[in-house]
Coordinates of C-alpha atoms and ligand atoms in Angstrom, one line a residue:
M172 CA 22.2 -36.7 -6.5
D173 CA 20.4 -35.8 -3.3
A174 CA 20.3 -32.1 -4.3
I175 CA 18.7 -33.0 -7.7
N176 CA 16.0 -35.0 -5.9
H177 CA 15.3 -32.1 -3.6
E178 CA 15.1 -29.8 -6.6
D179 CA 12.7 -32.1 -8.4
R180 CA 10.5 -32.4 -5.4
F181 CA 10.5 -28.6 -5.0
E182 CA 9.4 -28.2 -8.6
E183 CA 6.8 -31.0 -8.3
K184 CA 5.2 -29.2 -5.3
L185 CA 5.1 -25.9 -7.2
T186 CA 3.5 -27.6 -10.2
A187 CA 1.0 -29.5 -8.1
G188 CA 0.0 -26.2 -6.3
E189 CA 1.2 -27.5 -2.9
F190 CA 2.7 -25.2 -0.3
I191 CA 6.4 -25.0 0.4
E192 CA 6.8 -25.1 4.2
P193 CA 9.6 -23.9 6.4
K194 CA 11.2 -27.3 6.9
D195 CA 11.0 -28.2 3.2
W196 CA 14.1 -28.0 1.1
M197 CA 14.1 -24.8 -1.1
P198 CA 16.6 -23.2 -3.4
E199 CA 18.6 -20.5 -1.7
I200 CA 17.5 -17.9 -4.3
Y201 CA 13.8 -18.7 -3.5
R202 CA 14.5 -18.2 0.2
K203 CA 16.2 -14.9 -0.4
H204 CA 13.5 -13.7 -2.7
L205 CA 10.9 -14.5 -0.1
I206 CA 12.8 -12.8 2.8
R207 CA 13.1 -9.7 0.6
Q208 CA 9.4 -9.5 -0.3
I209 CA 7.9 -10.6 3.0
S210 CA 10.2 -8.3 5.0
Q211 CA 9.5 -5.3 2.7
H212 CA 5.8 -6.1 3.2
A213 CA 6.1 -6.2 7.0
H214 CA 8.0 -2.9 7.0
S215 CA 5.3 -1.4 4.9
E216 CA 2.7 -2.3 7.4
V217 CA 4.6 -0.9 10.3
V218 CA 5.7 2.3 8.5
G219 CA 2.1 2.6 7.2
M220 CA 0.9 3.2 10.8
L221 CA 2.7 6.6 10.8
P222 CA 0.7 8.7 8.3
E223 CA -2.6 7.4 9.7
G224 CA -1.5 7.5 13.3
N225 CA -0.8 11.2 12.7
W226 CA -4.6 11.8 12.5
I227 CA -5.8 9.8 15.6
T228 CA -5.8 12.8 17.9
R229 CA -7.5 14.9 15.2
A230 CA -10.2 12.5 14.1
P231 CA -13.5 14.5 13.6
S232 CA -15.6 12.4 16.0
L233 CA -15.3 9.8 18.7
R234 CA -16.5 7.1 16.3
A235 CA -14.0 8.1 13.6
K236 CA -11.3 8.0 16.3
L237 CA -12.2 4.5 17.5
V238 CA -12.3 3.1 14.0
L239 CA -9.0 4.7 13.0
L240 CA -7.4 3.4 16.2
A241 CA -8.5 -0.1 15.4
K242 CA -7.3 0.2 11.9
V243 CA -3.8 1.4 12.9
Q244 CA -3.6 -1.4 15.5
D245 CA -4.5 -3.9 12.8
E246 CA -1.5 -2.7 10.7
G247 CA 0.8 -3.4 13.6
G248 CA -0.7 -6.9 13.8
H249 CA -0.1 -7.4 10.1
G250 CA 3.5 -6.4 10.6
L251 CA 3.8 -9.1 13.3
Y252 CA 2.4 -11.9 11.3
L253 CA 4.6 -11.0 8.4
Y254 CA 7.8 -10.7 10.5
T255 CA 7.0 -14.1 11.9
A256 CA 6.6 -15.6 8.4
A257 CA 10.0 -14.0 7.4
E258 CA 11.6 -15.4 10.5
S259 CA 10.5 -18.9 9.5
L260 CA 13.0 -18.5 6.6
G261 CA 15.9 -18.3 8.9
I262 CA 16.4 -14.6 9.5
S263 CA 16.1 -13.0 13.0
R264 CA 13.7 -10.3 14.0
D265 CA 16.6 -8.1 15.1
E266 CA 18.2 -8.3 11.7
L267 CA 14.9 -7.5 9.9
L268 CA 14.3 -4.5 12.1
D269 CA 17.9 -3.3 11.8
N270 CA 17.5 -3.4 8.0
L271 CA 14.5 -1.1 8.3
L272 CA 15.9 1.3 10.9
T273 CA 19.2 1.8 9.0
G274 CA 17.4 2.4 5.7
K275 CA 18.8 -0.7 4.1
A276 CA 15.5 -2.3 3.5
K277 CA 12.7 -0.9 1.3
Y278 CA 9.1 -0.4 2.3
S279 CA 6.1 0.7 0.2
S280 CA 6.7 4.0 -1.6
I281 CA 3.2 5.1 -0.7
F282 CA 4.0 5.9 2.9
N283 CA 6.5 8.5 2.0
Y284 CA 3.7 11.0 1.1
P285 CA 2.2 13.3 3.8
T286 CA -1.4 13.1 5.1
L287 CA -2.4 16.8 5.0
T288 CA -6.2 16.7 5.7
W289 CA -8.8 14.3 7.1
A290 CA -9.8 13.4 3.5
D291 CA -6.4 11.9 3.1
I292 CA -7.3 9.3 5.7
G293 CA -10.3 8.5 3.5
A294 CA -8.2 8.4 0.4
I295 CA -5.7 6.0 2.1
G296 CA -8.4 3.6 3.2
W297 CA -10.2 3.7 -0.2
L298 CA -7.3 3.9 -2.7
V299 CA -4.2 2.6 -0.8
D300 CA -5.9 -0.2 1.1
G301 CA -7.9 -0.9 -2.1
A302 CA -4.6 -1.3 -4.1
A303 CA -3.1 -3.4 -1.2
I304 CA -6.1 -5.8 -1.3
M305 CA -5.9 -6.1 -5.1
N306 CA -2.3 -7.3 -4.7
Q307 CA -2.8 -9.3 -1.5
V308 CA -5.8 -11.4 -2.7
M309 CA -3.4 -13.2 -5.1
L310 CA -0.8 -13.6 -2.3
Q311 CA -3.3 -15.7 -0.3
R312 CA -2.4 -18.4 -2.8
T313 CA 1.3 -17.7 -2.8
S314 CA 3.6 -20.8 -2.8
Y315 CA 5.1 -20.3 0.7
G316 CA 2.8 -21.6 3.4
P317 CA 3.4 -19.2 6.2
Y318 CA 3.1 -16.2 3.9
S319 CA -0.1 -17.5 2.4
R320 CA -1.7 -18.1 5.8
A321 CA -0.7 -14.6 7.0
M322 CA -2.3 -13.1 3.9
I323 CA -5.6 -14.8 4.5
R324 CA -6.1 -13.1 7.8
I325 CA -4.6 -9.8 6.5
C326 CA -7.0 -9.7 3.6
K327 CA -10.0 -10.0 5.8
E328 CA -8.9 -7.0 7.9
E329 CA -7.9 -5.0 4.8
S330 CA -11.4 -5.3 3.4
F331 CA -12.7 -3.6 6.6
H332 CA -10.1 -0.9 6.2
Q333 CA -11.1 -0.3 2.6
R334 CA -14.7 0.2 3.6
Q335 CA -13.7 2.5 6.4
G336 CA -11.9 4.7 3.8
Y337 CA -14.8 4.7 1.4
E338 CA -17.2 5.7 4.1
I339 CA -15.1 8.7 4.9
M340 CA -14.9 9.6 1.2
M341 CA -18.7 9.3 0.9
R342 CA -19.2 11.6 3.9
M343 CA -16.9 14.1 2.4
A344 CA -18.0 13.8 -1.2
F345 CA -21.7 14.1 -0.3
G346 CA -21.1 16.7 2.4
A347 CA -20.6 20.5 2.1
P348 CA -18.9 21.9 -1.0
E349 CA -15.7 22.5 1.1
Q350 CA -15.7 18.9 2.1
K351 CA -16.1 17.7 -1.4
A352 CA -13.2 19.9 -2.5
M353 CA -11.1 18.3 0.2
A354 CA -12.0 14.9 -1.1
Q355 CA -11.1 15.8 -4.6
D356 CA -7.8 17.3 -3.5
A357 CA -7.0 14.1 -1.7
M358 CA -7.9 12.1 -4.8
N359 CA -5.6 14.3 -6.9
R360 CA -2.7 13.8 -4.6
W361 CA -3.1 10.1 -3.9
W362 CA -4.0 8.7 -7.3
Y363 CA -0.6 8.4 -9.0
P364 CA 1.3 7.4 -5.8
T365 CA -1.3 4.6 -5.4
L366 CA -0.7 3.4 -9.0
M367 CA 3.0 3.2 -8.1
M368 CA 2.3 0.8 -5.2
F369 CA 2.0 -2.1 -7.8
G370 CA 5.7 -1.7 -8.6
P371 CA 7.5 -0.7 -11.8
P372 CA 6.0 -1.6 -15.2
D373 CA 6.5 -5.2 -16.2
R374 CA 9.2 -4.2 -18.7
E375 CA 11.3 -2.8 -15.8
S376 CA 10.5 -5.3 -13.0
P377 CA 13.6 -7.5 -12.4
N378 CA 11.9 -9.7 -9.8
S379 CA 8.7 -10.6 -11.6
E380 CA 10.0 -13.4 -13.7
N381 CA 11.2 -15.5 -10.8
A382 CA 8.2 -14.5 -8.7
I383 CA 5.8 -15.8 -11.3
K384 CA 7.9 -18.9 -12.0
W385 CA 7.9 -19.8 -8.3
R386 CA 4.2 -18.8 -7.8
I387 CA 5.2 -16.2 -5.3
K388 CA 3.2 -13.7 -7.4
R389 CA 0.5 -15.0 -9.6
E390 CA -0.1 -11.8 -11.5
T391 CA 2.2 -9.2 -12.8
N392 CA 2.5 -5.6 -11.6
D393 CA 0.8 -4.2 -14.8
Q394 CA -2.1 -6.8 -14.7
L395 CA -2.9 -5.8 -11.1
R396 CA -2.6 -2.1 -11.8
Q397 CA -5.0 -2.4 -14.7
R398 CA -7.5 -4.3 -12.6
F399 CA -7.3 -1.7 -9.9
V400 CA -8.0 1.2 -12.3
N401 CA -11.0 -0.7 -13.8
Q402 CA -12.5 -1.2 -10.4
T403 CA -11.8 2.2 -9.0
V404 CA -13.2 4.3 -11.9
R405 CA -16.8 3.2 -11.1
Q406 CA -16.3 3.9 -7.4
A407 CA -15.0 7.4 -8.1
E408 CA -18.0 8.0 -10.4
Y409 CA -20.4 7.1 -7.6
L410 CA -18.6 9.6 -5.3
G411 CA -18.8 12.3 -8.1
L412 CA -15.0 12.7 -7.9
T413 CA -12.7 13.1 -11.0
I414 CA -9.7 10.9 -11.5
P415 CA -6.9 13.3 -12.3
D416 CA -6.1 11.7 -15.7
A417 CA -7.2 13.4 -19.0
K418 CA -6.3 10.2 -20.9
L419 CA -8.5 7.9 -18.9
K420 CA -10.8 6.2 -21.4
W421 CA -12.7 2.9 -21.7
N422 CA -11.1 0.7 -24.3
E423 CA -13.7 -1.7 -25.7
E424 CA -11.1 -4.0 -27.3
K425 CA -9.1 -4.7 -24.1
Q426 CA -12.3 -4.4 -21.9
G427 CA -10.4 -2.1 -19.6
Y428 CA -9.5 1.6 -19.2
D429 CA -6.5 3.2 -20.9
F430 CA -4.8 5.4 -18.4
S431 CA -1.6 7.5 -17.9
E432 CA 1.3 5.9 -16.2
P433 CA 2.7 7.4 -13.0
D434 CA 5.9 9.4 -13.1
W435 CA 8.5 6.5 -12.9
V436 CA 11.3 9.0 -12.3
E437 CA 9.5 10.2 -9.1
F438 CA 8.9 6.5 -8.1
K439 CA 12.6 5.7 -8.4
S440 CA 13.5 8.8 -6.4
V441 CA 11.0 7.9 -3.6
I442 CA 12.3 4.3 -3.3
Q443 CA 15.8 5.6 -3.2
G444 CA 15.0 7.5 -0.1
N445 CA 14.2 11.0 -1.5
G446 CA 10.4 11.2 -1.2
P447 CA 8.7 14.0 0.7
C448 CA 8.6 12.0 4.0
N449 CA 11.3 9.3 3.8
R450 CA 13.6 10.9 6.4
D451 CA 10.7 11.7 8.8
R452 CA 9.4 8.1 8.6
L453 CA 12.8 6.6 9.4
A454 CA 13.4 9.1 12.2
A455 CA 10.0 8.3 13.7
R456 CA 10.6 4.5 13.6
N457 CA 14.1 4.9 15.1
K458 CA 12.7 7.1 17.9
A459 CA 9.9 4.6 18.7
H460 CA 12.4 1.7 18.7
K461 CA 14.8 3.5 21.0
E462 CA 12.0 4.6 23.4
G463 CA 10.5 1.1 23.3
A464 CA 13.7 -0.6 24.5
W465 CA 12.4 -0.8 28.1
V466 CA 9.3 -2.7 26.9
R467 CA 11.4 -5.3 25.0
E468 CA 13.6 -5.7 28.1
A469 CA 10.7 -6.1 30.4
A470 CA 9.0 -8.6 28.1
A471 CA 12.2 -10.7 27.8
E472 CA 12.6 -10.6 31.6
Y473 CA 9.0 -11.6 32.1
S474 CA 9.2 -14.5 29.7
K475 CA 12.5 -15.7 31.4
K476 CA 10.8 -15.6 34.8
T477 CA 7.7 -17.4 33.5
A478 CA 9.8 -20.1 31.9
A479 CA 11.7 -20.6 35.2
V480 CA 8.4 -20.8 37.2
N481 CA 7.0 -23.3 34.6
A482 CA 10.1 -25.4 34.7
A483 CA 10.2 -25.6 38.6
Ligands
BYC213 N1 7.5 0.7 -3.1 O1 11.0 -6.2 -9.5 P1 9.9 -5.5 -8.8 C1 0.4 -2.1 2.9 C2 10.9 -2.3 -5.4 S1 0.5 -1.9 1.2 C3 8.8 0.5 -2.7 O2 8.6 -5.3 -9.5 P2 8.6 -7.2 -6.9 C4 -0.5 -1.3 3.7 C5 11.0 -3.8 -5.3 O3 11.0 -4.1 -3.9 C6 2.1 -2.1 0.6 N2 9.6 -0.4 -3.4 O4 9.6 -6.2 -7.4 C7 -1.6 -0.7 3.2 C8 12.3 -4.0 -6.0 O5 13.4 -3.6 -5.2 P3 14.5 -4.7 -4.6 C9 2.8 -3.4 0.9 C10 9.0 -1.0 -4.5 O6 8.9 -7.6 -5.5 C11 -2.4 0.1 4.0 C12 12.3 -3.0 -7.2 O7 11.4 -2.0 -6.8 N3 2.4 -4.5 0.1 O8 1.1 -2.9 3.4 O9 8.4 -8.3 -7.9 C13 -2.0 0.4 5.3 C14 11.8 -3.6 -8.5 O10 10.4 -4.1 -8.4 C15 7.7 -0.8 -4.9 C16 3.3 -5.4 -0.3 O11 4.5 -5.3 0.0 C17 6.9 0.1 -4.1 N4 5.6 0.4 -4.4 O12 7.2 -6.4 -6.9 C18 -0.9 -0.1 5.8 C19 2.8 -6.6 -1.1 N5 7.4 -1.5 -6.0 O13 13.8 -5.4 -3.6 C20 -0.1 -1.0 5.0 C21 3.9 -7.7 -1.3 C22 8.5 -2.2 -6.3 O14 14.8 -5.6 -5.8 N6 4.8 -7.2 -2.3 N7 9.5 -1.8 -5.4 O15 15.6 -3.9 -4.1 C23 4.7 -7.4 -3.6 O16 3.7 -7.9 -4.1 C24 5.9 -7.0 -4.5 O17 7.0 -7.0 -3.7 C25 5.7 -5.6 -5.2 C26 6.9 -5.4 -6.1 C27 4.5 -5.7 -6.1 C28 5.5 -4.5 -4.2

């Protein structure tokens, strides 16, 4: 009887648009769904630091270096907020990290592609962060309180990241012909991987139905992908860059663009660990974790000593 009341209350809260908070009763399957999504999201932020971090020492000016440093540092912060939100569902940070480091957990497919030139840093900011925001704006109103609150702050920072990327693209696209060619090359390589970020098409998305039912996601993968294309076409036109899709065409009836789907076979291969950089990314994270052991030990020791001093 009690369990039924719990379930009713849970449903009532969802219907009323109220948040579910860590101490509230929730179905086990909802908790597991959230741990999966939030931890994958956290891992994406942390692994996402690698392709961009790769360019900090080679940024073309001191200003560009400062801005990129700040951006990469922000991504680390996003990872922390999200790991903390996941921990509030009853999983430990160690377990979460272990799942990433052993390759058990997924992170966004996009970060398994290499950053070959400085224009790629622009393309990541403009396209990748642009796609991330498109998805994350809806997550600000997700049903789990700690996730929603983390997303509000993350979205503010992501908007700055997106502008940083667009600024780099403007400099390149309106610069020398060689720079414009680099910008176009980056656009060609990042376009389809960016479209994959929204997840598989709705017809092949096993988690979407529950996610929508529980208001974890408020829009589907295909709806968000369509909105992203509609928004980005105009931005590309302004830059004078061509989206690498011969089928891209305005559709008056649906008031949106028709466009080619990404290669879903490639997507599956990347999320199964066989993208161009999957092995490098995991190796880099494992190396950083191992070499950072002394920092974790020192921080734990410091907090123990501080607690003892405060208790005395
Ligand atoms: N990459 O049923 P589906 C960022 C997996 S941006 C890898 O549709 P769901 C950043 C999916 O996990 C990126 N795996 O799932 C930006 C599922 O596998 P499991 C992070 C993917 O959850 C700039 C299976 O495919 N953003 O952080 O309903 C700089 C079937 O998919 C991907 C987020 O994580 C993918 N692209 O929808 C630094 C946002 N797509 O778990 C950092 C939060 C799907 O069943 N996440 N899969 O084994 C979401 O909104 C949703 O989880 C997704 C997928 C839209 C990504």
